[in-house]
Short mmCIF file of C-alpha atoms and ligand atoms in Angstrom, two decimals:
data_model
loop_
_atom_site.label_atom_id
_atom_site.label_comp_id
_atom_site.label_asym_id
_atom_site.label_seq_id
_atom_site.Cartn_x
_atom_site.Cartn_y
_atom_site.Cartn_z
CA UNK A 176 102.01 102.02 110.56
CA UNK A 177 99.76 99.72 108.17
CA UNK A 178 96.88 98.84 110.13
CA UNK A 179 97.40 94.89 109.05
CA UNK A 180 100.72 95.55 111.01
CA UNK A 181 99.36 96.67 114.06
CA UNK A 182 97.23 93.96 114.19
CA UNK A 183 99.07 91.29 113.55
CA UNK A 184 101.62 92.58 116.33
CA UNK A 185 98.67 93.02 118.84
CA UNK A 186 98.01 89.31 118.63
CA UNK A 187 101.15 87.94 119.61
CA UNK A 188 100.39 86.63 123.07
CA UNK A 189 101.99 87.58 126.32
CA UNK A 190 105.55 85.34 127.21
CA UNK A 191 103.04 84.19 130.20
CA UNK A 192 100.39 82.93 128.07
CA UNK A 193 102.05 81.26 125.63
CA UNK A 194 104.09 79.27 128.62
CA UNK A 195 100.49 77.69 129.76
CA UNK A 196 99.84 76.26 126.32
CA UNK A 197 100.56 72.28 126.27
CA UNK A 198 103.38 72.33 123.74
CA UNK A 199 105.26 74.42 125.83
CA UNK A 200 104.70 72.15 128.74
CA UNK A 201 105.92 69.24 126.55
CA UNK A 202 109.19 71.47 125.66
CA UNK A 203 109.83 72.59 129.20
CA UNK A 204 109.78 68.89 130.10
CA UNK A 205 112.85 68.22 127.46
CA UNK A 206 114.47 71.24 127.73
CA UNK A 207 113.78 73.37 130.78
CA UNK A 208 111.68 76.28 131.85
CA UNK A 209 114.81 78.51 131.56
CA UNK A 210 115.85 77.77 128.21
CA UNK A 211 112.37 77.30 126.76
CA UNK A 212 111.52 81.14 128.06
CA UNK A 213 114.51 82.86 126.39
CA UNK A 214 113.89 80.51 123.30
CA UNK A 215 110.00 81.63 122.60
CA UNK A 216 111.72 85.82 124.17
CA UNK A 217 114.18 85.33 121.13
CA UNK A 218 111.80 83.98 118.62
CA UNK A 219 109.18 86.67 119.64
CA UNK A 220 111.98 89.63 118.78
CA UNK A 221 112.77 87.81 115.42
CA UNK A 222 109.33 87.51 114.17
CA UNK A 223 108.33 91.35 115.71
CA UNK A 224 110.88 92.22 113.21
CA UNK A 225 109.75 90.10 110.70
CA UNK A 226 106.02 91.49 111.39
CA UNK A 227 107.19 95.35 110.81
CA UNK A 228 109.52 94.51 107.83
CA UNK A 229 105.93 92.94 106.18
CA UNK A 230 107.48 89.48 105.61
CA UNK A 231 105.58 87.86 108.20
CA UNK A 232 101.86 87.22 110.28
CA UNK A 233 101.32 86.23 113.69
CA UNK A 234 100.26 82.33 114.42
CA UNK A 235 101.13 80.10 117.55
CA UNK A 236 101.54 77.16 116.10
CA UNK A 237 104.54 78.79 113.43
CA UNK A 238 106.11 80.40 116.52
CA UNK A 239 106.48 77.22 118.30
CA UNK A 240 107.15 75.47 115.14
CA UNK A 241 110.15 77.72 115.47
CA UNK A 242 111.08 77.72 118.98
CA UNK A 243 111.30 73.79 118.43
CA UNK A 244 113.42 73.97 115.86
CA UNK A 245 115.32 76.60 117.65
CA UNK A 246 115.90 74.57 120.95
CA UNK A 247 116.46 71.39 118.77
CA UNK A 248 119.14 72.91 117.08
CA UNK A 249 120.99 74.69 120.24
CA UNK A 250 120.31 70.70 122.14
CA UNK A 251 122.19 68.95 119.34
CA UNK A 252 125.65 68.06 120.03
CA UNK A 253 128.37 69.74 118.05
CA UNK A 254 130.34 66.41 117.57
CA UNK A 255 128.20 64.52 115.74
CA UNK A 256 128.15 61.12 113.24
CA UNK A 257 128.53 61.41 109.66
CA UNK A 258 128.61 59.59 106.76
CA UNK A 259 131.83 59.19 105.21
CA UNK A 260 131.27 58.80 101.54
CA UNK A 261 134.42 59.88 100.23
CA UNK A 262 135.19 56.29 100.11
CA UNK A 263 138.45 57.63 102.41
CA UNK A 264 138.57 55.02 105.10
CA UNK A 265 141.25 57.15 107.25
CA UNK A 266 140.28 60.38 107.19
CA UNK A 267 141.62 62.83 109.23
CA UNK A 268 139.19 65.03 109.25
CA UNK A 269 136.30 62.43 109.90
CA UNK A 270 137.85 61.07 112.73
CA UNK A 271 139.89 58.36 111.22
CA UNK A 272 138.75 54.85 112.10
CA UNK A 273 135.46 53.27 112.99
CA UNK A 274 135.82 51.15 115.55
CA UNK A 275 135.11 47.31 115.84
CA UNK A 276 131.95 46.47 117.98
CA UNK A 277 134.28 44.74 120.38
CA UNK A 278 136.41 48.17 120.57
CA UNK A 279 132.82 50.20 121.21
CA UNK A 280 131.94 46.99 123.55
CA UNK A 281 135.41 47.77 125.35
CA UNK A 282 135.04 51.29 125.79
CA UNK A 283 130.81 50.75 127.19
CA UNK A 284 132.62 48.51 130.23
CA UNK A 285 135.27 50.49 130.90
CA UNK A 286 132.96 53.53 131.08
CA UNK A 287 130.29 52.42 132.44
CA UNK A 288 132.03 51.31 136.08
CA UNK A 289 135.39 51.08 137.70
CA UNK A 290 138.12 49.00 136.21
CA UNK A 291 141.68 47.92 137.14
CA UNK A 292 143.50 50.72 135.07
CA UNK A 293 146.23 51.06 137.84
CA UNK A 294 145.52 48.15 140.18
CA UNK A 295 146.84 44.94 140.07
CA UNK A 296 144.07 42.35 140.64
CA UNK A 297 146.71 39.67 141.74
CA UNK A 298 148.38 41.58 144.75
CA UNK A 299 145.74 44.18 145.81
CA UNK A 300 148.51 46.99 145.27
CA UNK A 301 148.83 49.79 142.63
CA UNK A 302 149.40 48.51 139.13
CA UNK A 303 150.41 49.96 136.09
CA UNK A 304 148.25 51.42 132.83
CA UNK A 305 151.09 50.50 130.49
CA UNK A 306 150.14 46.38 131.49
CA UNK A 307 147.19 46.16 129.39
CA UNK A 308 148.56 46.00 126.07
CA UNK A 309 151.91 45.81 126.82
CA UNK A 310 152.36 41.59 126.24
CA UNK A 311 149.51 41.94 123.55
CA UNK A 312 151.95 44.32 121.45
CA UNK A 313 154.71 42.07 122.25
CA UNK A 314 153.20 38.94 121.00
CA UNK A 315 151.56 40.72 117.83
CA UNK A 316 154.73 42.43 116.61
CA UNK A 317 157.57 40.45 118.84
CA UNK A 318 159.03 43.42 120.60
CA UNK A 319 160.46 42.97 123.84
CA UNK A 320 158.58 45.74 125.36
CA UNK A 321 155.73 48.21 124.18
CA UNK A 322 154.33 51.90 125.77
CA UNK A 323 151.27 53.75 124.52
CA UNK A 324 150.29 57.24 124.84
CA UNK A 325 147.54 59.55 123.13
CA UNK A 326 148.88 59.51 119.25
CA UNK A 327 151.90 59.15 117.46
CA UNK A 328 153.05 62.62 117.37
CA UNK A 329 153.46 62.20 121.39
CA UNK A 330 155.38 59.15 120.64
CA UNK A 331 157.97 60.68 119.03
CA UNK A 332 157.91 63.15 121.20
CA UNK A 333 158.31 60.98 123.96
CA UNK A 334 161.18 58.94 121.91
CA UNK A 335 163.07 62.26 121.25
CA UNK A 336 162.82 63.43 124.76
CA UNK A 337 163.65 60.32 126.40
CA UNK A 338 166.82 59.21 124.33
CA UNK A 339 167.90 62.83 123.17
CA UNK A 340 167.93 65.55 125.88
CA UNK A 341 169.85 67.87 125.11
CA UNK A 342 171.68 66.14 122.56
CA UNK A 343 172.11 65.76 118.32
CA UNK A 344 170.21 63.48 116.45
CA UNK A 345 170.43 62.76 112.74
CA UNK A 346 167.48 62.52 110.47
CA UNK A 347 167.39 62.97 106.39
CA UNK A 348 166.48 65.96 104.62
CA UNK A 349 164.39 63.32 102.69
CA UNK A 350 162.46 62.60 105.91
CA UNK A 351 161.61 65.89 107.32
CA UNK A 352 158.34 65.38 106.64
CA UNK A 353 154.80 67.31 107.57
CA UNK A 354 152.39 65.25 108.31
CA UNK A 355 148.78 67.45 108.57
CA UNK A 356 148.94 71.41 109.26
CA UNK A 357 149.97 71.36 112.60
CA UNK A 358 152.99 68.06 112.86
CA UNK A 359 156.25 68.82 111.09
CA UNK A 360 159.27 66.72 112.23
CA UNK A 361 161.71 69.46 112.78
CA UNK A 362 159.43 71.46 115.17
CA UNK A 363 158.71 68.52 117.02
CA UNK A 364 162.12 67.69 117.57
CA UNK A 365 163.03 71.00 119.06
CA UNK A 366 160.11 71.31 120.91
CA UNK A 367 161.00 67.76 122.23
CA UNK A 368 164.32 69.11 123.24
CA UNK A 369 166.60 66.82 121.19
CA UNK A 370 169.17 69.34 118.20
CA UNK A 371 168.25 67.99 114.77
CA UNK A 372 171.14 67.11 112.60
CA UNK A 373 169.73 67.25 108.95
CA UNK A 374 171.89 65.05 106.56
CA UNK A 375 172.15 64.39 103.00
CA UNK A 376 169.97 66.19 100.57
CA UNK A 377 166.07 66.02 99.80
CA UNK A 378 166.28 63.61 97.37
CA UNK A 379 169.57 61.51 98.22
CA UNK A 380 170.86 60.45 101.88
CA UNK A 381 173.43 58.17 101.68
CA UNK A 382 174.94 55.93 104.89
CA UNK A 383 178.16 57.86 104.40
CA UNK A 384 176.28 61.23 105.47
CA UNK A 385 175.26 59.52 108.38
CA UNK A 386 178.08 58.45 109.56
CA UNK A 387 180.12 62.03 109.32
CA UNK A 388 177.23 63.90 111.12
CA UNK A 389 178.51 61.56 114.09
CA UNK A 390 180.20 63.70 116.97
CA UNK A 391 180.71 63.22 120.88
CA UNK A 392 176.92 64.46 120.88
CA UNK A 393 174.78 62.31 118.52
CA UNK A 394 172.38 60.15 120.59
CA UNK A 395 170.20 58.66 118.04
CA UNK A 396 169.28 58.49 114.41
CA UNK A 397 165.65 59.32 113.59
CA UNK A 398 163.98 57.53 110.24
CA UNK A 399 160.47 58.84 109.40
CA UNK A 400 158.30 57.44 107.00
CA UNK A 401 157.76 59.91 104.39
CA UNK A 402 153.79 59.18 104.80
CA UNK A 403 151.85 61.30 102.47
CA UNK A 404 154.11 61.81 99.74
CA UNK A 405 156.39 60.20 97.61
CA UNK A 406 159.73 60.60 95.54
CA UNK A 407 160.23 59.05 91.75
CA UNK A 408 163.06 59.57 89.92
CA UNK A 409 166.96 60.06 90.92
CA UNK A 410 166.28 59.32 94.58
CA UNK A 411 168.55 57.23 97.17
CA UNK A 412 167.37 56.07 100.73
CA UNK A 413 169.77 54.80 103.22
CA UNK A 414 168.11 51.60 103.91
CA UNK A 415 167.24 50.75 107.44
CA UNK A 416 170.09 47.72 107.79
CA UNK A 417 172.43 50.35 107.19
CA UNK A 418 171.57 52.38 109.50
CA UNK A 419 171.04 49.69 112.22
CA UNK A 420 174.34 48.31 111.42
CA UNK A 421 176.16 52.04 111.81
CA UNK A 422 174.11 52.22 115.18
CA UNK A 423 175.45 48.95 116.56
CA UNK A 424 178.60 50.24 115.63
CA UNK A 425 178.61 53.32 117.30
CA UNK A 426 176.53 52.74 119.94
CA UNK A 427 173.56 55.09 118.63
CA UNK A 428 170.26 53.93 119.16
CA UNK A 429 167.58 53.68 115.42
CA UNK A 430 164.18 55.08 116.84
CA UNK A 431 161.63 54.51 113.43
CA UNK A 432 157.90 56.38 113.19
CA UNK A 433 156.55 54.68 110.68
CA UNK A 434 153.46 56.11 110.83
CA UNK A 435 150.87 53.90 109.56
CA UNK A 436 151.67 50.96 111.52
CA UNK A 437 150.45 47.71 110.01
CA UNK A 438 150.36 44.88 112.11
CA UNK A 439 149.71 42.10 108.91
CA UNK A 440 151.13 42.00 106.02
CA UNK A 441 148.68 44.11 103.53
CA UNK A 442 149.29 42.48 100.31
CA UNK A 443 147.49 38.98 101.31
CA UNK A 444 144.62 41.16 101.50
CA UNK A 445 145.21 42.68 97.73
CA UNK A 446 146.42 45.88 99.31
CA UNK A 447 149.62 47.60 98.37
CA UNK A 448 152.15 46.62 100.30
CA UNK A 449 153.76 48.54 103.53
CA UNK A 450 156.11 47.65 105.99
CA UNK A 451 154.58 46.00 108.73
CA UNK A 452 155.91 46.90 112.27
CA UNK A 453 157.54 43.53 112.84
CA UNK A 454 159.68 43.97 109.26
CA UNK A 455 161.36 47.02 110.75
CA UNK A 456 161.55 45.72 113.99
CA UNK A 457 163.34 42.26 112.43
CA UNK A 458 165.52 44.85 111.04
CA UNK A 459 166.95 45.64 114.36
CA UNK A 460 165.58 48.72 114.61
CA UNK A 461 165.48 50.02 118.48
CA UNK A 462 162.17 51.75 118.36
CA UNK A 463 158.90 51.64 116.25
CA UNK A 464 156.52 54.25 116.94
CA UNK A 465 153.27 54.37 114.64
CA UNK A 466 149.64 55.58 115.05
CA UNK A 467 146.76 53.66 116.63
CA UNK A 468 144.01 55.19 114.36
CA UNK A 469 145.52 54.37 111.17
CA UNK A 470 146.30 50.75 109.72
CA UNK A 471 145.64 49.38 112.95
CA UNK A 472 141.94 50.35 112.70
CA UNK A 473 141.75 51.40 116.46
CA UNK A 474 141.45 54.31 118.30
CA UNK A 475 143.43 57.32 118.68
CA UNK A 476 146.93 56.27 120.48
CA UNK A 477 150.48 56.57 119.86
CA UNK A 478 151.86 52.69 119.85
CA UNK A 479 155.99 52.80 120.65
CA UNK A 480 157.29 48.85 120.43
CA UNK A 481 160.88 47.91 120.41
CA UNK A 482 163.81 47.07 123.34
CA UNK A 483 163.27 46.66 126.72
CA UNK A 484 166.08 48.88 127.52
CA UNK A 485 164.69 52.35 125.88
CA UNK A 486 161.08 51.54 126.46
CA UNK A 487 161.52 51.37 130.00
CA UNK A 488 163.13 54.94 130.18
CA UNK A 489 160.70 55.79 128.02
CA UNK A 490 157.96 54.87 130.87
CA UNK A 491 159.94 56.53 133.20
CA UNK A 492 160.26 59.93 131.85
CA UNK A 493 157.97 62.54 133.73
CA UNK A 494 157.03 63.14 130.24
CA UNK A 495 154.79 60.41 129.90
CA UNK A 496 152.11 61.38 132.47
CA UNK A 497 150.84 64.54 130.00
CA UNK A 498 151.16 61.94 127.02
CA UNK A 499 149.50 58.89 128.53
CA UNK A 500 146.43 57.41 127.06
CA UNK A 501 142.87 57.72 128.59
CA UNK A 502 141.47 54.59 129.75
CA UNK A 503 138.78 54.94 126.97
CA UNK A 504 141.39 54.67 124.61
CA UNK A 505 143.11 52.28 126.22
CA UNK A 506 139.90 49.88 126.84
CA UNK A 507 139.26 50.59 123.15
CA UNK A 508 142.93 49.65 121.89
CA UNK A 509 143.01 46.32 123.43
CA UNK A 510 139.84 44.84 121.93
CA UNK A 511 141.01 46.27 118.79
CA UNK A 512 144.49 44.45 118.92
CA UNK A 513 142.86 41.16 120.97
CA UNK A 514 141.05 40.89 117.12
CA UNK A 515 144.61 40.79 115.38
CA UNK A 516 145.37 37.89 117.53
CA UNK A 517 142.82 35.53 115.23
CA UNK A 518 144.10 37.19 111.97
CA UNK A 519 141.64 34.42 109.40
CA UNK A 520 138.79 36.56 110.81
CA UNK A 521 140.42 40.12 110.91
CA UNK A 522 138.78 41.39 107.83
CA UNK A 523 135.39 40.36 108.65
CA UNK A 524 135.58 42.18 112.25
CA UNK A 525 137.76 45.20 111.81
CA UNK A 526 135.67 47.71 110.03
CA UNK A 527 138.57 49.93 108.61
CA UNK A 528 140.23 46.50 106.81
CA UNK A 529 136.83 44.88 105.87
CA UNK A 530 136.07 48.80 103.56
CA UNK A 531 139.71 48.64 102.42
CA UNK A 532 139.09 45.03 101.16
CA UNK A 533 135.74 45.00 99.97
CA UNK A 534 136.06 43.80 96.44
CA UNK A 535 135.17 44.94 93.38
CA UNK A 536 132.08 43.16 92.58
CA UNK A 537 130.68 43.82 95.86
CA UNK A 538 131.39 47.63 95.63
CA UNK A 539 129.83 47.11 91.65
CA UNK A 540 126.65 45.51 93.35
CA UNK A 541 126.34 48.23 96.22
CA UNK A 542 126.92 51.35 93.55
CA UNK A 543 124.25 49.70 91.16
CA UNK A 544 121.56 48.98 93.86
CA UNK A 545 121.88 52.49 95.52
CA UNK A 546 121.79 54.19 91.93
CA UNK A 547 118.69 52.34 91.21
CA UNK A 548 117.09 53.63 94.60
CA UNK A 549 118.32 57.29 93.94
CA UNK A 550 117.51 57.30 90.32
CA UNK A 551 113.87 56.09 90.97
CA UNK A 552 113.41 59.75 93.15
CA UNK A 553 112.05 62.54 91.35
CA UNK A 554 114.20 64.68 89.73
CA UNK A 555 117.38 62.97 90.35
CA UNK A 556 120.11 61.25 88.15
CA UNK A 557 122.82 58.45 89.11
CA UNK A 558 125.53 56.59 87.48
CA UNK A 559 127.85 53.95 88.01
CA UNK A 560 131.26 54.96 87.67
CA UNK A 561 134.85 53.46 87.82
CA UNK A 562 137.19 55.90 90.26
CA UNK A 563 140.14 55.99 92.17
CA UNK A 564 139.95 55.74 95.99
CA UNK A 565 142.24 56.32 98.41
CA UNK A 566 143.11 55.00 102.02
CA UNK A 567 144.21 58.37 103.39
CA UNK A 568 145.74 59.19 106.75
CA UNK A 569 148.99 59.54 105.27
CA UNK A 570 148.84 55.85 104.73
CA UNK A 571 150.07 53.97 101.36
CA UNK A 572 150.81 57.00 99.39
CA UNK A 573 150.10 57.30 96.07
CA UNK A 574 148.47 54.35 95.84
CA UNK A 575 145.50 54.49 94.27
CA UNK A 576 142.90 51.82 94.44
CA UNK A 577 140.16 50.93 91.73
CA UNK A 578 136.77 51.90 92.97
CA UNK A 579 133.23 52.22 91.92
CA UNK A 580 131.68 55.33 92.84
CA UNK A 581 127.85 57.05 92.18
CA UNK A 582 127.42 59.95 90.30
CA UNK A 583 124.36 62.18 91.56
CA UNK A 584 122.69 65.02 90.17
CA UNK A 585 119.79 66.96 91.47
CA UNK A 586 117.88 68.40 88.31
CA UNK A 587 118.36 72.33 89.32
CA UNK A 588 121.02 72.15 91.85
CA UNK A 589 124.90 72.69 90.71
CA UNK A 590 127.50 70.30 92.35
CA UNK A 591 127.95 72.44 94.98
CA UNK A 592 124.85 73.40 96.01
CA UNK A 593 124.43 69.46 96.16
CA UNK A 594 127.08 68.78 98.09
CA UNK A 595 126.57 71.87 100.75
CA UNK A 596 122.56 70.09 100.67
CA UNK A 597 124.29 66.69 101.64
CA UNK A 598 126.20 68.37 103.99
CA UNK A 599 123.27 69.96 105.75
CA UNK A 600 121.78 67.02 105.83
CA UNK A 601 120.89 64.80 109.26
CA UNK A 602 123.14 63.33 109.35
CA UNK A 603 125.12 64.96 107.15
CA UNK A 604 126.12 63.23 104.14
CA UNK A 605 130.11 64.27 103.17
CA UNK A 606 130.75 63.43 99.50
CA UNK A 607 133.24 64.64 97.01
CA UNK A 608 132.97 66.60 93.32
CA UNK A 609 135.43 65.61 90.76
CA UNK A 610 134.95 66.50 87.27
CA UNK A 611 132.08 68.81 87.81
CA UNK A 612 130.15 65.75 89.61
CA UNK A 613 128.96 64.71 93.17
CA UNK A 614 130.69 61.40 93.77
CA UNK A 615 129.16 59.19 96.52
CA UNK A 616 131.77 56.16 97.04
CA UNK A 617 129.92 53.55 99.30
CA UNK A 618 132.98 51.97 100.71
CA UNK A 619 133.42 53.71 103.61
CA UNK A 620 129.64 53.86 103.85
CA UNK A 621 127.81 50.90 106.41
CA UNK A 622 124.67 49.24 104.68
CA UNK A 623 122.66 51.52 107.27
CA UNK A 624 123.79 54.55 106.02
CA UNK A 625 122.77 53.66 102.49
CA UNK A 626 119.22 54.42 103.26
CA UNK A 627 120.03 57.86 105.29
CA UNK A 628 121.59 58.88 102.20
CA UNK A 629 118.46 57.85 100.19
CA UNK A 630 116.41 59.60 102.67
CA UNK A 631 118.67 62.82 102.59
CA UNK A 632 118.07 62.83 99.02
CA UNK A 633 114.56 62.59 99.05
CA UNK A 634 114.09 65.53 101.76
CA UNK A 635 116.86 67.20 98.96
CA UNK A 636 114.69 67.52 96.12
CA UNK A 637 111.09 67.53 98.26
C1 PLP B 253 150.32 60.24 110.97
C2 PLP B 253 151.75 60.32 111.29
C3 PLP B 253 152.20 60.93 112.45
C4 PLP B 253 151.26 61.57 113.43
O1 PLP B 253 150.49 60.58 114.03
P1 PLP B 253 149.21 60.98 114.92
O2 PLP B 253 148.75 59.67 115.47
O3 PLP B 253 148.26 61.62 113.99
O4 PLP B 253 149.68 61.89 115.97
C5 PLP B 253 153.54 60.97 112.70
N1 PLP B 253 154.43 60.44 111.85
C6 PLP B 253 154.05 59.83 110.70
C7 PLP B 253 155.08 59.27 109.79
C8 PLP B 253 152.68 59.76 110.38
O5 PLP B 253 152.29 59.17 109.26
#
């Protein structure tokens, strides 16, 4: 062995001895005596190796530099904020909606102590979950009676199960939708233990084809929003009238997921329009199911508004006590929808509607102030750029909304070495490339996060 080697393996310390030293008091202190003694045992082995390969030499203050980083990196959680800059404000992947501070405020109560989640404060006796929100959904979207549980695929779920058993019901080809990997209608409604009927053809489903599907069997027609896709061209949709009127006159119950759910009517705020859950309800549709995370701007929750009559099965079916929402949720839900009931101010408190609507000049102002910042760094470029930007979430489809994005470049790095750098970034920084260039799009970005992503840079290119 080279006698440099030997050496420099001779002078790593005993485990023992390097425990006594003060910065391994101070890390014992955060992280335990157990964990801190298998951390320095595993850094030991990897810099022994290190030692005999010739790549390294023997110092304390490099091995604990390591066995910090080591312990900080097994002690961080593996959920963790990031910064959307996609300029997606729904996005699946990122968790969907931020929450309004009176959500987060909601959530901090409820955790914190006890709470009345099944007791009724006026009689001392057991209450019931479903009474928080209930009137609230009532009055925002004038439903007769409302149910939650933990996201809309459970609430059609729980509308299949409860009005179709063991029994047909009738949904278009046009509307057999997936929505994500892992939520296609069809499997849901088997799993859900209702027979799907498909009708009419992928492009064309007429009220006619309805209305011959019908046998002894049929218990209710399903419409689906079509979320994340659309059709052009030679297409026909039986409108929801129709369909309500064929109901009434057969006696079959119109369940509709729309999805999305908007509780206000979109285009006063410039947005492209939707169908808000009180349209379809006016409609005389029996059911509305849509997602809590999505328009709404709220947590995670399955929303399912319409007649007293099926809503109350609906709470009634065994079913509902592996779909019901947590009380986290459920805190969080009702100061999101308490904010709908002052709409003038909705946009300024609901953090998902305020990025939607933030206008162009404002988005123009941000883009130019944080290009100036990140241009002014060594060795990095920005533009201003016009863009497209979407809501995502399976919400507004197609629609594509101006936007002003930044264009970075790191002098050295490709794209994607940028954007993996971003990514590795604390905390990480999640951008996009399009045409051969990292796009930052501030929207969905809070005027915190600007400088983290400044800062990110800078420890990018030092
Ligand atoms: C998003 C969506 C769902 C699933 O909702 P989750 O809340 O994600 O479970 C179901 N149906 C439609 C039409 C949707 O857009």
């Amino acid at each position: 062995m080279d006698p440099s080697i030997s050496e420099q393996l001779k002078r790593i310390p005993q485990v023992q001895k390097l425990l006594e030293s003060p910065a391994a008091a101070a890390l014992i202190e955060t992280y335990s005596q157990q964990r801190v003694v298998e951390t320095i045992r595993a850094s030991l082995d990897t810099l022994r190796a290190e030692i005999l390969s010739g790549d390294a030499s023997f110092s304390v203050e490099a091995l604990f530099e390591r066995v910090t980083q080591a312990l900080e990196a097994s002690h961080r959680p593996s959920l963790r904020r990031v910064i959307n800059a996609t300029g997606v404000a729904i996005h699946t992947n990122l968790g969907r909606s931020p929450l309004a501070e009176e959500a987060i405020e909601a959530i901090r109560v409820t955790a914190w102590g006890y709470s009345n989640l099944e007791f009724d404060l006026d009689t001392g006796k057991r209450g019931s979950r479903h009474s928080h929100v209930e009137d609230l959904l009532c009055s925002l979207t004038g439903a007769e009676a409302a149910v939650t549980v933990n996201n809309n695929a459970a609430a059609v779920m729980l509308a299949v199960n409860t009005l179709a058993l063991g029994s047909e019901l009738i949904v278009s080809r046009g509307e057999l939708v997936e929505i994500g990997g892992s939520f296609r209608i069809p499997d849901v409604i088997s799993r859900s233990g209702g027979t799907l009927v498909e009708v009419g053809s992928t492009n064309r489903t007429r009220i006619a084809d309805y209305e011959t599907a019908i046998t002894e069997d049929t218990r209710l027609f399903l419409k689906v929003h079509p979320s994340n896709f659309r059709m052009v061209g030679f297409t026909e949709e039986t409108s929801r009238e129709e369909l309500v009127a064929l109901g009434k006159q057969r006696g079959i119950p119109v369940v509709e997921d729309v999805g999305s759910g908007a509780l206000v009517d979109l285009t006063r705020y410039g947005l492209p329009s939707e169908p808000s859950v009180q349209e379809v309800l006016n409609s005389g549709v029996d059911v509305v199911t849509f997602s809590g995370d999505k328009l709404l701007g709220g947590p995670q929750a399955g929303i399912l508004v319409g007649k007293h009559g099926p809503i109350e099965k609906m709470k009634k079916n065994p079913l509902m006590r592996a779909l019901r929402m947590g009380k986290l949720s459920l805190a969080a839900l009702e100061g999101t929808l308490r904010l709908y009931l002052h709409e003038d101010r909705l946009a300024e408190r609901l953090p998902l509607l305020r990025m939607l609507t933030t206008d162009h000049d404002a988005l123009q102002d941000r883009a130019q102030a944080f290009r100036d910042s990140a241009a002014s760094l060594d060795r990095v470029t920005a533009e201003v750029l016009d863009d497209e930007g979407f809501s995502g979430g399976g919400s507004l489809p197609g629609q594509a909304m101006p936007t002003k994005v930044v264009a970075v470049a790191v002098q050295g790095l490709s794209p994607n070495a940028l954007l993996d750098a971003l990514r590795a970034s604390d905390p990480p920084v999640i951008a996009r490339i399009f045409e051969d260039r990292v796009r930052l799009d501030l929207r969905t970005v809070r005027d915190s996060e600007v400088l983290d992503i400044l800062a990110a840079l800078k420890g990018i290119v030092s």
